[in-house]
Amino acid sequence: MSELIPRISSKIHDFLNLLFAVDAECILCGEEAHTDNFGMCKNCASMLIYPNDTEDLLNKNQYLDGICVAFAYSGTVPDGVLRMKYGHRLYLSEKFAALMDVREDWEIDVAVAVPMYKKKLNARLYNHSDLMARFLCSRLRIPYDGSLLMRIKPTPAQMRATRKDRLVLQAGSVLASDDCDGKSILLIDDVCTTGSTVNECAKVMKEKGAKAVYVTVFAHGKA
Ligand SMILES: [Zn+2]
């Protein structure tokens, strides 16, 4: 019996580590280091690039009314995103959401995250974008309504897909609710590559009467 106690404690310890940040662990590279107020080590912070090509994204994605990107998908940003998505580090959703923002001139009625297909959600247990969105909305005091979008078709891995391929893969993959009607909506996702996913979400929301769709993502660039 006494042997069980340390084993259980260790399990509880592992579980708590999934939920809460270890202060000394960099949110991007995961190395133990002295971290700044955002939880990054000096090395990762020095590699951050602030993207300046959001105009191009807007021009290529006709249903978007604005886009806000925190960082380029470069340096150790991909490592951090992968640790959040596949490493079961739920606390990273909150840390990343703290680095995301919206533009001052956006008038937002409600927000929603890019939805995940149900089977994928069941396998992964949580939608990291939905978690990020809820933390971001709570900080910015924006109402959140996860029922505005539903993914009805799984999308295959798009790693090597061209922009044209991505548009075909995304077509008909999401449904929007009638509640989009007349609203200015903030759409939230972790990474945006060509913008085809957020553009498809914006398209179906506008078909349901959304006034405007603004997007905020943690990172933009090639996955
Ligand atoms: Zn780091």
Short mmCIF file of C-alpha atoms and ligand atoms in Angstrom, two decimals:
data_model
loop_
_atom_site.label_atom_id
_atom_site.label_comp_id
_atom_site.label_asym_id
_atom_site.label_seq_id
_atom_site.Cartn_x
_atom_site.Cartn_y
_atom_site.Cartn_z
CA MET A 1 0.00 0.00 0.00
CA SER A 2 2.76 2.42 0.93
CA GLU A 3 4.32 1.83 -2.51
CA LEU A 4 1.13 3.10 -4.12
CA ILE A 5 1.34 6.55 -2.56
CA PRO A 6 4.42 7.87 -4.38
CA ARG A 7 3.08 6.42 -7.66
CA ILE A 8 -0.24 8.21 -7.23
CA SER A 9 1.48 11.42 -6.18
CA SER A 10 3.63 11.27 -9.24
CA LYS A 11 0.54 10.83 -11.46
CA ILE A 12 -1.14 13.80 -9.80
CA HIS A 13 2.04 15.81 -10.26
CA ASP A 14 2.15 14.94 -13.99
CA PHE A 15 -1.51 15.85 -14.34
CA LEU A 16 -1.05 19.21 -12.65
CA ASN A 17 1.90 19.90 -14.92
CA LEU A 18 -0.40 19.48 -17.91
CA LEU A 19 -2.70 22.15 -16.58
CA PHE A 20 -0.39 24.70 -15.04
CA ALA A 21 2.80 26.27 -16.28
CA VAL A 22 6.08 25.49 -14.67
CA ASP A 23 7.37 29.04 -14.18
CA ALA A 24 10.86 28.25 -15.34
CA GLU A 25 9.71 26.53 -18.55
CA CYS A 26 9.77 28.65 -21.72
CA ILE A 27 6.34 28.59 -23.41
CA LEU A 28 7.92 28.19 -26.86
CA CYS A 29 10.97 25.92 -26.64
CA GLY A 30 9.99 24.24 -23.36
CA GLU A 31 13.52 24.55 -21.99
CA GLU A 32 13.99 25.46 -18.38
CA ALA A 33 15.31 29.00 -18.40
CA HIS A 34 14.79 32.42 -16.92
CA THR A 35 11.60 33.62 -18.61
CA ASP A 36 10.12 37.07 -19.22
CA ASN A 37 6.63 38.28 -18.26
CA PHE A 38 5.15 36.34 -21.17
CA GLY A 39 6.94 33.15 -20.19
CA MET A 40 9.58 33.19 -22.94
CA CYS A 41 13.29 32.63 -22.63
CA LYS A 42 15.66 35.28 -24.02
CA ASN A 43 16.64 33.15 -26.99
CA CYS A 44 13.04 32.57 -28.15
CA ALA A 45 12.03 36.19 -27.56
CA SER A 46 14.97 37.35 -29.69
CA MET A 47 13.80 35.22 -32.62
CA LEU A 48 10.23 36.54 -32.72
CA ILE A 49 9.16 38.17 -35.96
CA TYR A 50 6.15 40.48 -36.15
CA PRO A 51 4.53 39.89 -39.54
CA ASN A 52 3.88 42.78 -41.86
CA ASP A 53 2.14 40.95 -44.67
CA THR A 54 -1.41 40.83 -43.33
CA GLU A 55 -2.57 43.04 -46.22
CA ASP A 56 -1.63 40.23 -48.57
CA LEU A 57 -3.66 37.75 -46.50
CA LEU A 58 -6.67 40.07 -46.66
CA ASN A 59 -6.35 40.53 -50.41
CA LYS A 60 -6.27 36.77 -50.97
CA ASN A 61 -9.16 35.99 -48.62
CA GLN A 62 -12.13 38.01 -49.79
CA TYR A 63 -14.51 37.20 -46.90
CA LEU A 64 -12.24 38.62 -44.18
CA ASP A 65 -12.69 42.21 -42.98
CA GLY A 66 -9.52 42.37 -40.94
CA ILE A 67 -6.76 40.18 -39.56
CA CYS A 68 -4.49 40.50 -36.57
CA VAL A 69 -1.44 38.23 -36.28
CA ALA A 70 0.69 38.06 -33.14
CA PHE A 71 3.84 36.43 -34.61
CA ALA A 72 5.30 34.92 -37.76
CA TYR A 73 5.35 31.12 -37.72
CA SER A 74 9.12 31.00 -37.45
CA GLY A 75 11.93 30.61 -34.90
CA THR A 76 10.60 28.50 -32.01
CA VAL A 77 6.95 29.56 -32.46
CA PRO A 78 6.14 26.28 -34.31
CA ASP A 79 7.64 24.31 -31.39
CA GLY A 80 5.37 26.11 -28.93
CA VAL A 81 2.29 25.59 -31.09
CA LEU A 82 3.04 21.88 -31.50
CA ARG A 83 3.54 21.47 -27.74
CA MET A 84 0.16 23.12 -27.16
CA LYS A 85 -1.62 21.03 -29.82
CA TYR A 86 -0.11 17.62 -29.28
CA GLY A 87 1.75 17.84 -25.98
CA HIS A 88 -1.36 18.17 -23.79
CA ARG A 89 -0.07 21.38 -22.27
CA LEU A 90 -3.40 23.08 -21.76
CA TYR A 91 -1.87 26.02 -19.89
CA LEU A 92 -0.17 27.14 -23.12
CA SER A 93 -3.59 28.11 -24.54
CA GLU A 94 -3.87 30.78 -21.88
CA LYS A 95 -0.25 31.92 -22.29
CA PHE A 96 -0.64 32.25 -26.07
CA ALA A 97 -4.01 33.99 -25.75
CA ALA A 98 -2.30 36.60 -23.56
CA LEU A 99 -0.12 37.50 -26.57
CA MET A 100 -3.02 37.84 -29.04
CA ASP A 101 -5.02 40.97 -29.71
CA VAL A 102 -7.68 42.68 -31.80
CA ARG A 103 -7.60 46.06 -33.58
CA GLU A 104 -9.10 49.02 -31.78
CA ASP A 105 -11.44 49.94 -34.62
CA TRP A 106 -13.08 46.51 -34.81
CA GLU A 107 -16.59 46.58 -33.38
CA ILE A 108 -17.11 43.02 -32.23
CA ASP A 109 -20.44 41.57 -31.07
CA VAL A 110 -19.38 37.99 -30.48
CA ALA A 111 -16.45 35.61 -31.00
CA VAL A 112 -15.99 31.99 -32.07
CA ALA A 113 -12.99 29.69 -32.59
CA VAL A 114 -12.33 27.70 -35.76
CA PRO A 115 -14.16 24.44 -34.99
CA MET A 116 -12.64 20.98 -34.88
CA TYR A 117 -14.26 17.90 -36.42
CA LYS A 118 -16.04 15.85 -33.73
CA LYS A 119 -13.98 12.67 -34.22
CA LYS A 120 -10.74 14.65 -34.01
CA LEU A 121 -12.03 16.43 -30.92
CA ASN A 122 -12.90 13.10 -29.29
CA ALA A 123 -9.41 11.79 -30.02
CA ARG A 124 -7.63 14.89 -28.77
CA LEU A 125 -10.10 15.60 -25.92
CA TYR A 126 -9.93 19.36 -26.32
CA ASN A 127 -9.90 22.02 -29.05
CA HIS A 128 -6.86 24.17 -28.28
CA SER A 129 -8.20 27.03 -30.45
CA ASP A 130 -11.46 27.00 -28.50
CA LEU A 131 -9.51 27.20 -25.23
CA MET A 132 -7.36 30.06 -26.54
CA ALA A 133 -10.49 31.85 -27.72
CA ARG A 134 -12.19 31.57 -24.35
CA PHE A 135 -9.14 32.99 -22.53
CA LEU A 136 -8.82 35.80 -25.07
CA CYS A 137 -12.53 36.68 -24.86
CA SER A 138 -12.48 36.64 -21.10
CA ARG A 139 -9.53 39.09 -21.12
CA LEU A 140 -11.08 41.37 -23.77
CA ARG A 141 -14.63 41.00 -22.37
CA ILE A 142 -16.07 39.79 -25.66
CA PRO A 143 -19.02 37.35 -25.55
CA TYR A 144 -18.07 33.88 -26.82
CA ASP A 145 -20.44 31.57 -28.71
CA GLY A 146 -18.86 28.28 -29.78
CA SER A 147 -22.13 27.21 -31.47
CA LEU A 148 -21.79 29.75 -34.30
CA LEU A 149 -19.67 27.31 -36.32
CA MET A 150 -19.61 23.53 -36.69
CA ARG A 151 -17.17 21.44 -38.68
CA ILE A 152 -19.08 18.81 -40.65
CA LYS A 153 -16.28 17.31 -42.68
CA PRO A 154 -12.78 16.32 -41.61
CA THR A 155 -10.08 18.06 -43.56
CA PRO A 156 -7.06 15.95 -44.50
CA ALA A 157 -3.57 17.09 -43.50
CA GLN A 158 -2.75 20.14 -45.60
CA MET A 159 0.98 20.30 -45.02
CA ARG A 160 1.97 20.16 -48.68
CA ALA A 161 -1.27 21.40 -50.22
CA THR A 162 -1.18 24.42 -52.49
CA ARG A 163 -3.50 27.36 -51.90
CA LYS A 164 -5.84 26.07 -54.63
CA ASP A 165 -5.86 22.57 -53.06
CA ARG A 166 -6.63 24.07 -49.66
CA LEU A 167 -9.61 25.98 -51.00
CA VAL A 168 -11.03 22.77 -52.48
CA LEU A 169 -10.38 20.84 -49.23
CA GLN A 170 -12.10 23.51 -47.14
CA ALA A 171 -15.20 23.89 -49.33
CA GLY A 172 -18.30 22.66 -47.50
CA SER A 173 -16.35 21.67 -44.40
CA VAL A 174 -18.04 24.07 -41.96
CA LEU A 175 -21.61 25.11 -41.20
CA ALA A 176 -22.62 28.41 -39.63
CA SER A 177 -25.57 29.03 -37.33
CA ASP A 178 -28.48 31.39 -38.08
CA ASP A 179 -27.33 33.34 -35.00
CA CYS A 180 -24.56 34.91 -37.14
CA ASP A 181 -27.20 37.16 -38.69
CA GLY A 182 -26.47 40.86 -38.26
CA LYS A 183 -23.38 40.32 -36.10
CA SER A 184 -19.77 41.45 -36.34
CA ILE A 185 -17.85 38.31 -35.47
CA LEU A 186 -14.31 37.72 -34.23
CA LEU A 187 -12.90 34.42 -35.49
CA ILE A 188 -10.01 32.94 -33.51
CA ASP A 189 -7.42 30.32 -34.49
CA ASP A 190 -3.90 29.30 -33.51
CA VAL A 191 -2.14 29.29 -36.89
CA CYS A 192 -3.12 30.66 -40.26
CA THR A 193 -1.16 29.55 -43.33
CA THR A 194 -2.86 30.66 -46.55
CA GLY A 195 -6.04 31.79 -44.77
CA SER A 196 -8.23 29.24 -46.58
CA THR A 197 -9.69 27.84 -43.33
CA VAL A 198 -10.66 31.19 -41.79
CA ASN A 199 -11.88 32.40 -45.19
CA GLU A 200 -14.22 29.40 -45.51
CA CYS A 201 -15.53 30.02 -41.95
CA ALA A 202 -16.09 33.70 -42.79
CA LYS A 203 -17.83 32.78 -46.05
CA VAL A 204 -20.43 30.55 -44.37
CA MET A 205 -20.99 33.06 -41.55
CA LYS A 206 -21.57 35.82 -44.10
CA GLU A 207 -23.98 33.58 -46.01
CA LYS A 208 -25.93 33.46 -42.72
CA GLY A 209 -25.94 37.26 -42.56
CA ALA A 210 -22.81 38.14 -40.55
CA LYS A 211 -22.03 41.85 -40.97
CA ALA A 212 -18.28 41.49 -40.67
CA VAL A 213 -15.75 38.79 -39.81
CA TYR A 214 -12.44 39.75 -38.20
CA VAL A 215 -9.71 37.23 -37.53
CA THR A 216 -7.06 37.02 -34.86
CA VAL A 217 -4.42 34.29 -34.88
CA PHE A 218 -1.37 33.51 -32.79
CA ALA A 219 0.89 32.84 -35.78
CA HIS A 220 0.97 33.16 -39.53
CA GLY A 221 3.26 31.40 -41.95
CA LYS A 222 4.07 28.10 -43.58
CA ALA A 223 3.35 25.07 -41.39
ZN ZN B 1 12.59 29.38 -25.25
#
